[in-house]
Every structure is written in structure tokens, then in C-alpha cells.
Short mmCIF file of C-alpha atoms in Angstrom, two decimals:
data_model
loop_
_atom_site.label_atom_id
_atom_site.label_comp_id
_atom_site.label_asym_id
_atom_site.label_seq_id
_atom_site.Cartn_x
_atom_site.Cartn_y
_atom_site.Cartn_z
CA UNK A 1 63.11 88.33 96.91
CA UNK A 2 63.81 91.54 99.07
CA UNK A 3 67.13 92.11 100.07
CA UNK A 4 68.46 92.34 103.43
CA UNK A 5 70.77 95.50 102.57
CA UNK A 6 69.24 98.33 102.77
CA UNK A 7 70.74 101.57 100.91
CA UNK A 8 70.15 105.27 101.25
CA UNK A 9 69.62 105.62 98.01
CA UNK A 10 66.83 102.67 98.27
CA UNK A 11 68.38 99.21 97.61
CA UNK A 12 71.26 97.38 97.69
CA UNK A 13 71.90 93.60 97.32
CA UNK A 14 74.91 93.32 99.03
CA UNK A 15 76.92 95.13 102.13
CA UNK A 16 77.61 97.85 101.07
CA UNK A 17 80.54 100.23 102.67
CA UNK A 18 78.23 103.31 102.85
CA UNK A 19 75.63 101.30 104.67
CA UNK A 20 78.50 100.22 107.16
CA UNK A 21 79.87 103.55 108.07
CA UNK A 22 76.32 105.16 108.28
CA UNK A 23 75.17 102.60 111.26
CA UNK A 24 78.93 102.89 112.93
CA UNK A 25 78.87 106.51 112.93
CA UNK A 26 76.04 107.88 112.20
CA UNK A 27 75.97 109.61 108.99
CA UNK A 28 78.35 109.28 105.52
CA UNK A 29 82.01 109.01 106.43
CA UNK A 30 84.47 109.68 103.47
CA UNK A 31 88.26 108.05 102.75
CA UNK A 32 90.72 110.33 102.90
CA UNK A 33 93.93 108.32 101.18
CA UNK A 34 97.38 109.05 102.43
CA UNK A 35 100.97 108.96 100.59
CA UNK A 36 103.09 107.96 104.06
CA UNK A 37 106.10 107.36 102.08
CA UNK A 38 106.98 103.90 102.14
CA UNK A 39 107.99 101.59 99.85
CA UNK A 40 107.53 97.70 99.88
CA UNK A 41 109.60 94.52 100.46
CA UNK A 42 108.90 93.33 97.13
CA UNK A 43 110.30 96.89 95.40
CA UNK A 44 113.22 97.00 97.36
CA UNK A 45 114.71 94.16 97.11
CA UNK A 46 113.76 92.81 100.08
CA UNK A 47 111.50 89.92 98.92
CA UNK A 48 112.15 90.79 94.77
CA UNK A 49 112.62 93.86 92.34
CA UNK A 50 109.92 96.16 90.56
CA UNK A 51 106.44 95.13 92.47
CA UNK A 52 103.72 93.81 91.37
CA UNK A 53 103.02 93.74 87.73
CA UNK A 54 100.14 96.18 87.99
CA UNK A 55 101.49 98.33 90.57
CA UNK A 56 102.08 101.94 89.41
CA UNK A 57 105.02 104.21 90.44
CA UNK A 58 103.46 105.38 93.15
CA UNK A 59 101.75 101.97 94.80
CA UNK A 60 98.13 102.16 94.76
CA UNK A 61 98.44 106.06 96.02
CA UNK A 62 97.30 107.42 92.43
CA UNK A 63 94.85 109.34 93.72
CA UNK A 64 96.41 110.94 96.79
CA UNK A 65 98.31 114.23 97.88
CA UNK A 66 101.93 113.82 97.06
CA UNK A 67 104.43 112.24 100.12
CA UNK A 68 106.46 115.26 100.45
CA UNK A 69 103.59 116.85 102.51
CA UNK A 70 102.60 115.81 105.75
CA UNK A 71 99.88 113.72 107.19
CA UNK A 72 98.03 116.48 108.49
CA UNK A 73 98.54 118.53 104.98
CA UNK A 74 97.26 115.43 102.93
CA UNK A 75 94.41 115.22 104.96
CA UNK A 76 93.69 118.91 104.38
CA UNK A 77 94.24 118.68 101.07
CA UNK A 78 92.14 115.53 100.49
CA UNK A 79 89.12 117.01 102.80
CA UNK A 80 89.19 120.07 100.27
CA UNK A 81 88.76 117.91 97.02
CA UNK A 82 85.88 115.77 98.97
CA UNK A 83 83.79 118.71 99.96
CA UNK A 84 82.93 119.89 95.82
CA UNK A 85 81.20 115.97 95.81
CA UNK A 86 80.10 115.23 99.09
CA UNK A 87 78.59 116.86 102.38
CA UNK A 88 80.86 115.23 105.20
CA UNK A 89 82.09 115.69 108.71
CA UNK A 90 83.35 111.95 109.42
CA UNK A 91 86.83 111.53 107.83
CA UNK A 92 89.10 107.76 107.23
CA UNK A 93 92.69 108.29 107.35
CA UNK A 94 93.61 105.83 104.93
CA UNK A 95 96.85 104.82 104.27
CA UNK A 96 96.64 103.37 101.11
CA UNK A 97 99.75 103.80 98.91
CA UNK A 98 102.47 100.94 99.02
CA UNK A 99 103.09 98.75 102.31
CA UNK A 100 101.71 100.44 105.56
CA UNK A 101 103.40 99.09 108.40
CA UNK A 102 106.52 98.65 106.50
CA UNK A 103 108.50 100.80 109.31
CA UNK A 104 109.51 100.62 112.91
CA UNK A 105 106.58 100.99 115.36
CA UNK A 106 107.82 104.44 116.52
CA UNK A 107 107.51 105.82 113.10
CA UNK A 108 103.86 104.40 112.63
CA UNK A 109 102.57 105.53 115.75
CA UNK A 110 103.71 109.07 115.26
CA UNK A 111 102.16 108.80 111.67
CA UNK A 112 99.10 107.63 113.51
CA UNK A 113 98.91 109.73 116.02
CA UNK A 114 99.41 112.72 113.81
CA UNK A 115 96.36 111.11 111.66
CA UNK A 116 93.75 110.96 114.64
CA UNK A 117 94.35 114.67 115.47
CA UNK A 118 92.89 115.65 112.51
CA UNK A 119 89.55 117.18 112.84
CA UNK A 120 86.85 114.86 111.88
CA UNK A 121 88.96 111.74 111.95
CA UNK A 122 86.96 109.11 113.32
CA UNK A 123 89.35 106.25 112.26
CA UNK A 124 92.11 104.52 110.57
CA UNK A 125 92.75 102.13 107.51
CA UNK A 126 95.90 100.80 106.78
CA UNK A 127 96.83 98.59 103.38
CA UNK A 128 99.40 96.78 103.71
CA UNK A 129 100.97 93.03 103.16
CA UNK A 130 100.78 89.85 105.37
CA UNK A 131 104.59 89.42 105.39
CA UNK A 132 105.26 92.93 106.87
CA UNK A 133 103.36 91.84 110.26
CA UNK A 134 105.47 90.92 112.75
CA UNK A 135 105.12 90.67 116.42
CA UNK A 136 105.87 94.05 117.16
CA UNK A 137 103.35 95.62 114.35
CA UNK A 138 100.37 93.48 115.28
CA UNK A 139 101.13 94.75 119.00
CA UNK A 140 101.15 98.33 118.43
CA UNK A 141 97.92 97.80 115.73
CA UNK A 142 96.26 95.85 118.75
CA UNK A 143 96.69 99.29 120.65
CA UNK A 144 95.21 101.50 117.75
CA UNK A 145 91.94 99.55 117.13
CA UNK A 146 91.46 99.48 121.11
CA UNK A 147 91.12 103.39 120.64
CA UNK A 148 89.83 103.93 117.59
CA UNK A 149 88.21 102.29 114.19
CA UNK A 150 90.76 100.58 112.96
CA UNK A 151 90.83 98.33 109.79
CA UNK A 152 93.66 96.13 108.33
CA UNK A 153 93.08 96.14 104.16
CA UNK A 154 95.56 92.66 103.83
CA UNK A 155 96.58 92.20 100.33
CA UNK A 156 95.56 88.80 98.95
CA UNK A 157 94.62 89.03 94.96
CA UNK A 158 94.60 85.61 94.42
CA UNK A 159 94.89 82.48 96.55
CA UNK A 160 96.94 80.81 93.37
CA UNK A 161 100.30 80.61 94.12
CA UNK A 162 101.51 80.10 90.24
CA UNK A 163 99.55 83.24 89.89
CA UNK A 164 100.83 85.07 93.06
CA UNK A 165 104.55 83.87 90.99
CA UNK A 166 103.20 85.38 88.17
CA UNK A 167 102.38 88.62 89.37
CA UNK A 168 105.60 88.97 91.33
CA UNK A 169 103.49 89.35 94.33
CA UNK A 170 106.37 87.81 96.80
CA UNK A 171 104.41 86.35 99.49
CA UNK A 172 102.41 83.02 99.48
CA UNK A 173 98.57 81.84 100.24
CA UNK A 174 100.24 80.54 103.65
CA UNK A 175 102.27 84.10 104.41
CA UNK A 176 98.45 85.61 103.76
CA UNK A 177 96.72 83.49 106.06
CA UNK A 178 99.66 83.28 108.84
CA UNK A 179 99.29 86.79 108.64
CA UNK A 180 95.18 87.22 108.25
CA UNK A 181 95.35 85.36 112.06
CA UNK A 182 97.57 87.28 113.93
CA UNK A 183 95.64 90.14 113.02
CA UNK A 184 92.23 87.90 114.09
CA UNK A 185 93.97 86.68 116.80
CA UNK A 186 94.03 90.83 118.63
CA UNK A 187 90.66 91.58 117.79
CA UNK A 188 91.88 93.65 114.22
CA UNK A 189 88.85 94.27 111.47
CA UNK A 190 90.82 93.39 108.45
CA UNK A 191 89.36 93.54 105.03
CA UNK A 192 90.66 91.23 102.28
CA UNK A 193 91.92 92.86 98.86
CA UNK A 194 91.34 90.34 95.80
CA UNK A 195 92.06 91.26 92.21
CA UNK A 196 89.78 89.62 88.87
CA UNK A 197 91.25 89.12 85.86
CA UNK A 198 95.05 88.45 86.87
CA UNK A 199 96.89 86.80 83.93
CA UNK A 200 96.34 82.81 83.46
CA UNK A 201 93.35 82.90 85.62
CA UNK A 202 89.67 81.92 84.34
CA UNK A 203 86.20 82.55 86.47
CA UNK A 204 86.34 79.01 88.65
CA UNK A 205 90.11 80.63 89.57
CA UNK A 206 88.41 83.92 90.78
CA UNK A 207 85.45 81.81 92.62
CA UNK A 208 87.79 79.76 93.70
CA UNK A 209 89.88 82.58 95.38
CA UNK A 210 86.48 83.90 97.18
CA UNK A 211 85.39 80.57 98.35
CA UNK A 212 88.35 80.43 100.40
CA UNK A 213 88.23 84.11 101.18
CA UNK A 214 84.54 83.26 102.52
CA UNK A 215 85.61 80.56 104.65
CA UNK A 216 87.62 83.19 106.74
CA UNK A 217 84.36 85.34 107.52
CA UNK A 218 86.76 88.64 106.59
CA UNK A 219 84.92 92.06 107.84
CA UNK A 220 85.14 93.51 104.46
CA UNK A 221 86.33 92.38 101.17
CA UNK A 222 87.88 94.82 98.24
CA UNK A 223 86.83 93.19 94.77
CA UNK A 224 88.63 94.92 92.75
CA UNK A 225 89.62 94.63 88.31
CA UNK A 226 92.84 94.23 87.18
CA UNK A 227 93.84 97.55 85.63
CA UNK A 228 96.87 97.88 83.13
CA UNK A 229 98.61 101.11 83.42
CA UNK A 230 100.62 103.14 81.90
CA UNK A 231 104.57 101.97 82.46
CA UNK A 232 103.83 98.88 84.39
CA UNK A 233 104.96 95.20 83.51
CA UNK A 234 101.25 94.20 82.89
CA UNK A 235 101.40 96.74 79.93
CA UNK A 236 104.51 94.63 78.61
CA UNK A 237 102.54 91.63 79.14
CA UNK A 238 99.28 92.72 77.81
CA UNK A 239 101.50 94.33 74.85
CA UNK A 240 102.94 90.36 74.59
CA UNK A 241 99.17 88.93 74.56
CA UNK A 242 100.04 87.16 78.29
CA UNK A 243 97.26 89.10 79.63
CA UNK A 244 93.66 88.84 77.89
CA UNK A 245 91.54 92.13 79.47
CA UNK A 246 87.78 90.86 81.09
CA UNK A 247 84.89 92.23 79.24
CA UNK A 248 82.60 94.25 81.21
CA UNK A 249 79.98 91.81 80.98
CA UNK A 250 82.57 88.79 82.08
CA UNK A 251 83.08 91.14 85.12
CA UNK A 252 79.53 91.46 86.26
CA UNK A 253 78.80 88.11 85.90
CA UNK A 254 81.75 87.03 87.61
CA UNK A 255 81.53 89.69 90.57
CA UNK A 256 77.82 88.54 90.82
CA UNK A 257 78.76 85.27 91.33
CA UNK A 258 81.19 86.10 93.92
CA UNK A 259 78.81 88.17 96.02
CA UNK A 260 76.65 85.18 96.15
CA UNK A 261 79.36 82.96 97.96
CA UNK A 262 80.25 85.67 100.40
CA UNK A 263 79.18 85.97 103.96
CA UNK A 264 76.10 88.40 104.30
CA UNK A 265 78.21 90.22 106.88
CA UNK A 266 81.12 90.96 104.66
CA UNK A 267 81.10 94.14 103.99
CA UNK A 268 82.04 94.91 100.33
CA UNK A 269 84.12 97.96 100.36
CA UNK A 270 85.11 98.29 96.61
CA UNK A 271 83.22 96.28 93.31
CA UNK A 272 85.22 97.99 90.51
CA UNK A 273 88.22 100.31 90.67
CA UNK A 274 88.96 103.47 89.54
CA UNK A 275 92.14 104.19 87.07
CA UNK A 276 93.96 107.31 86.22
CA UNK A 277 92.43 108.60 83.26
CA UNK A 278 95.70 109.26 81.65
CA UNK A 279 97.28 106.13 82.65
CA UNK A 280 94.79 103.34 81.90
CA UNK A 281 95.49 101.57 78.97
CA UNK A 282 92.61 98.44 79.79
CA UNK A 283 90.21 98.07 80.35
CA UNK A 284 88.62 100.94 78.96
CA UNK A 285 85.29 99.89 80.07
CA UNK A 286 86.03 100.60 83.84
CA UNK A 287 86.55 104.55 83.43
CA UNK A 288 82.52 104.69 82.73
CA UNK A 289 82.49 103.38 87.03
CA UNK A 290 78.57 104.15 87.18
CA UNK A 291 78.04 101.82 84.49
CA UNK A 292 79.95 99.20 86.03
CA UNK A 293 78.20 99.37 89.27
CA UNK A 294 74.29 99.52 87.76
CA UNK A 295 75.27 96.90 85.47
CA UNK A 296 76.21 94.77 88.72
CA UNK A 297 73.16 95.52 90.30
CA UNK A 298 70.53 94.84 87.09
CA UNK A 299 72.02 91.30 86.91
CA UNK A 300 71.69 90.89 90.58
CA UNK A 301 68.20 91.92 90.49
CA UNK A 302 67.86 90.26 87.21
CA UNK A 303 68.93 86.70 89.00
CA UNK A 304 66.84 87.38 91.63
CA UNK A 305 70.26 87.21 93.82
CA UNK A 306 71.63 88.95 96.71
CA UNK A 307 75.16 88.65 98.70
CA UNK A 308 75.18 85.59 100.67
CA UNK A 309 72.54 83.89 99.27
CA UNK A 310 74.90 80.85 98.27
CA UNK A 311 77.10 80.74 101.29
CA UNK A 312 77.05 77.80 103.04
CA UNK A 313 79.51 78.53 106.75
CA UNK A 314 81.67 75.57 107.18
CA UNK A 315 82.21 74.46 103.18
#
């Protein structure tokens, strides 16, 4: 069966985010991941204490510039380290590390702004939680993605509540989808973050989480591994034996599964996830990232399956 995703580099059987960027602008656009300096409601005591079990010291931001420097230097910085692997003009400014649009408007827009002046920067992706979206946030993000590419990543991981407990993740399914509308509701591209192999959760959990990720139609979807790092609580729990690591093959057969369910217009913007070398402590597996991703697409061709091709709208 021929796939409806075509890929540069000949075929894909699902969305993929390269694909997307080359037919919105033209040509290969390249992430360039920003330390804003925030922190999050469920560090600070806001909503709890210490994160999320697998969230690292610096909140998903392992692989940016430090905070200290400025948008504009981050971005410089970032473009430099880009330019040894890839050939690109088109810049994201994503803000990636902790919770994006936990500030007051005025200080987001003049992080913002300050993001869209630098040269090459086509548009903006912010990752951030559904609780930290009030009226005044989706208001001023309304604004942004009327002027340029704007995309909301909204943190989800699981639709389990016991597990969301678990993880110390602080918001529920409910806050997720209150939130998830009120960005739909302005017109906001939001992509959907999910998380496989969270503790106490087998594969119908995972498929379970998609199916009602599907049912939302999201623009783009993050699929990401559960990584234990170095200093984290999931190292105390995998250290305990309350988290059991997937297997590579459990994860390919698993993320195949879940491609399968999505909408064919989902864009999948992450399959696997990088780790910190240093830091990783499990899965080992997921350093090797090329393996991970041709092992996902020999079973796919292997089934004879392709992203969407057991997605039924309405179920």
C-alpha cells in the first residue's frame, strides 16, 4: 500500500514535521530551543513541589543555551550549533524549557517580540501547561498566531489521572482539555505532548491516551519515551523497581500502533526523544535515535501500515 506522506528523503508513513515545514515555508526550517527563564506552578509551589518525576533541573531545556543570555543570544548561539548539521535559513523560536506563558503578558510579548526580530525567524513555539492559560494569555497568543506561525505544544502525557497523580503532574485530563479549547476556540495550532512508558501504565493505557488524543484532531502530536535521568524522582523510582523501562521493541510496536489511530493530518513532530548522554540512566536503547526511528518505519512497512489507517473520526 503506498503511503500518502511523502518524504524528501523518499518515504514516510506518517506526517512527518519536516514534510510540514517544507510545504509551509518552502524549504527545511530548524528549532531553535530557548531557556526564557521560567519556572512552573508545579515546582514552585504553586500547584505542588519538585515537578514532574522525569523533569530534569532545567525543565525540558537540556539541550538549550543557558537562561542567563538573552533571547536574541540563544538564538545566535543555537543557529551556530545547527549550521555544522544542517543547511538552513528558516529558524523556530522555540520556547521549550519549563512553563511558557507562566508570566504576565507584558513580559511574554517582549520575549516574543525580541524572538521574531531575529533574522530568519519565521515563527514561534511555545511549551507550556493547560493550567497556566488564562484569559489574558490566550488573548495575547490569539494576537501572535494572527502575525506569525504560531504553535501551542500543551502538555498532556497521559489522559490517566492516577497516572497524572503519579507523576506529580498537577493538573487533570479536564484542566488539559478546558485548556486544549480555549486555545481551539482563537484559531491557536496546538500540538499535544504524550509520554510512553509512564510508571503503572501498560500498551491499552498508552492507546488509550491517543484514542482520546485523536478524537481532538490536534495539529501535531509529540510521542515521546519516558526517559529516567540523572537526579530525578523517576531514578528513585526506577532505583525502587516502581518503574519497569519499555524495550525498544515494546516501543515500536506500541508507537506503530498509535500512528495507526491518529488523524492523517496530525502532524507527528517527535517519535522518540533524545537524552543527555551523561544524564540518561534508561533506557539505554534510545541514545542509538536512528535506530529507533528505522526500526519504526521497518515495522510500519512490515505491517503494511501507515498513520491514519485505523482512525475512524467520530469514535
Amino acid at each position: 500500500m503506498k503511503s500518502p506522506f511523502p518524504h524528501s528523503a523518499g518515504f514516510k508513513r506518517y506526517y512527518t514535521e519536516d514534510y510540514y515545514f517544507k510545504s509551509v515555508f518552502g524549504e527545511k526550517t530548524a528549532r531553535l530551543p530557548i531557556d526564557a527563564g521560567f519556572t512552573c506552578p508545579n515546582i514552585d509551589g504553586t500547584k505542588g513541589i519538585g515537578g514532574c518525576i522525569y523533569c530534569s533541573g532545567r525543565g525540558s531545556g537540556d539541550f538549550s543555551a543557558e537562561s542567563a543570555f538573552s533571547v536574541t543570544e540563544q538564538l545566535a548561539q543555537m543557529r551556530e550549533a545547527r549550521s555544522s548539521k544542517w543547511e538552513v535559513k528558516n529558524y523556530i523560536a522555540y520556547f521549550q524549557a519549563h512553563t511558557n506563558t507562566y508570566a504576565p503578558p507584558e513580559k511574554l510579548r517582549a520575549l516574543f517580540d525580541e524572538a521574531l526580530t531575529f533574522p530568519g525567524v519565521c515563527g514561534i513555539y511555545i511549551a507550556t501547561r493547560p493550567d497556566c492559560l488564562d484569559g489574558g494569555i490566550i488573548s495575547l497568543l490569539g494576537e501572535y498566531s494572527e502575525k506569525t506561525k504560531l504553535s501551542v505544544e500543551l502538555g498532556l502525557q497521559t489522559c490517566n489521572d492516577v497516572t497524572a497523580g503519579i507523576i506529580n503532574r498537577c493538573h487533570t485530563y479536564s484542566d488539559f482539555l478546558c485548556g486544549y479549547q480555549a486555545l481551539k476556540d482563537v484559531g491557536i495550532r496546538v500540538c499535544v505532548h504524550i509520554i510512553n512508558g509512564l510508571p503503572g501504565e501498560n500498551k491499552d493505557d498508552m492507546l488509550y491516551t491517543v484514542r482520546e488524543t485523536a478524537k481532538l484532531r490536534p495539529d501535531g502530536i509529540k510521542i515521546h519515551l519516558l526517559h529516567i535521568l540523572r537526579g530525578t524522582a523517576a531514578e528513585d523510582m526506577l532505583r525502587e523497581g516502581k518503574i519497569i523501562p519499555l524495550t525498544l521493541d515494546e516501543y515500536v510496536d506500541i508507537v506503530c500502533d498509535q500512528l495507526a489511530i491518529l488523524p492523517p493530518d496530525t502532524v507527528i513532530e517527535r517519535i522518540t526523544g533524545d537524552g543527555k548522554k551523561n544524564d540518561l540512566v534508561a533506557p539505554l536503547w534510545s541514545l542509538k535515535k536512528f535506530v529507533v526511528l528505522n526500526s519504526i518505519d521497518k515495522e510500519m512497512l512490515r505491517r503494511d501500515s501507515f498513520q491514519g489507517i485505523k482512525y475512524y473520526p467520530g469514535e
